[in-house]
Amino acid sequence: MKFPGLFVLLIFLGSIVYSQEGFPRTYVAFRTVDSIKIDGIANEKSWSKVPFTSDFIDIEGEEIPPFRTNVKMLWDEEYLYFYAEMEEPHVWAHLKQRDTVIFYNNDFEIFIDPDGDTFNYMEFEMNALNTVWDLLLTKPYREGGAVIDTWNISGIRTAVHITGSLNDSSDVDQGWSAEIAMPWKVLEENNLSGKTHQENYWKINFSRVNWQFEVSEGKYSRKKTSEGQYLPEYNWVWSPQYVVNMHEPERWGYVYFRDEPAGEVFTFQLPEAESKKRFLYKMYRSQKQYRSIHGQWASELTKLELSEAIILSGYEIKLETHSAGWNILIIDPSSPVRYGIRENGLIFTY
């Protein structure tokens, strides 16, 4: 393909530093040491040997939610396991049909992108009735991706445990927990990296949707304004998105699958490649913003928010424009692997 426009910028200003967003959160998932019974109660030895994630935070990364949410992860040869605990003084749900829009109830959600390219990722939701919704997205909504609603995680096992009572407005509950086993044979189908999960990391994030409610004749429902509009939901997440949008997979957290038994200790250090990818996604978002304002893509890097985005050390940054869009490339003299991003948000190596 011919590139009629080529803009090159050299930056020599120290190590990589982010000025606007914190780095995504990380978690190390170890192997199980015993059999996991999916009953919503994490009373197995394996669960006792691994830590919870840090507390969930509001999706924009600023406010602390009034109710705590934490998750644990484990894995074995057949399944990837999740256990979530959610404080909730009023546990309620009414949606009972699989693959309905579960986030119209309070829910717990899992987002998984095995190869970390933001394409072909999975979304899973469940409510306190143990009703689930699983779907596959070919691309984020920002790129007009298709939603494969009929896609299912075949063989998934789920359970809910309620500490209190369900749909009883006369008392105060402690909360509810969710336990999930997702088969690797399904999850790996969307892993196009050529690397298995073992000793590798995936992009994963969790969300908890929580609604303000009202009670009528003893029944819970989402609260409405005086004009009859539903009040907006709260979105509490593990790794902050910094926007009210879970469908920006590049901002999800990192889960590293350690091939050691639960109870071991390991600190996961992300490779430099992930900083490069985050820089490229910053440029991608800056290009999208520029086009929304000016009606066309920026043809020069200096027109983008490069100075505010990141400081790179000794890297050459290239912007190639062509008839179908553009590529932004990072050339690191110390690495044989080069990374780029296209106008559709897809990361590639060359």
PDB file of C-alpha atoms in Angstrom, residues 30 41 46 51 89 102 128 136 141 148 169 175 188 190 196 212 233 242 245 271 285 297 342:
ATOM      1  CA  PHE A  30      -2.579 -19.436  40.288  1.00  0.00           C
ATOM      2  CA  ILE A  41     -19.347 -20.146  48.520  1.00  0.00           C
ATOM      3  CA  SER A  46      -7.649 -23.032  46.885  1.00  0.00           C
ATOM      4  CA  PRO A  51      -5.971 -12.810  47.650  1.00  0.00           C
ATOM      5  CA  PRO A  89     -27.982  -4.115  51.908  1.00  0.00           C
ATOM      6  CA  ILE A 102     -29.103  -8.439  32.730  1.00  0.00           C
ATOM      7  CA  ALA A 128     -28.593 -12.420  41.997  1.00  0.00           C
ATOM      8  CA  LEU A 136     -19.223 -11.931  21.826  1.00  0.00           C
ATOM      9  CA  TYR A 141     -18.986  -0.187  19.689  1.00  0.00           C
ATOM     10  CA  ILE A 148     -23.085 -11.878  18.630  1.00  0.00           C
ATOM     11  CA  SER A 169     -37.655  -5.350  51.274  1.00  0.00           C
ATOM     12  CA  GLY A 175     -24.691  -8.952  50.187  1.00  0.00           C
ATOM     13  CA  GLU A 188      -9.230 -19.949  23.902  1.00  0.00           C
ATOM     14  CA  ASN A 190     -10.936 -16.086  20.758  1.00  0.00           C
ATOM     15  CA  THR A 196      -1.869 -20.285  25.384  1.00  0.00           C
ATOM     16  CA  GLN A 212     -30.996   3.238  42.943  1.00  0.00           C
ATOM     17  CA  GLU A 233     -26.938   3.435  37.197  1.00  0.00           C
ATOM     18  CA  TYR A 242     -11.672   6.846  33.111  1.00  0.00           C
ATOM     19  CA  ASN A 245     -17.721   2.996  28.903  1.00  0.00           C
ATOM     20  CA  PRO A 271       6.590  -5.983  29.593  1.00  0.00           C
ATOM     21  CA  ARG A 285      -8.208   8.281  20.671  1.00  0.00           C
ATOM     22  CA  TRP A 297      -7.711  12.697  10.192  1.00  0.00           C
ATOM     23  CA  ARG A 342      -4.573   1.347  12.457  1.00  0.00           C
TER      24      ARG A 342
END
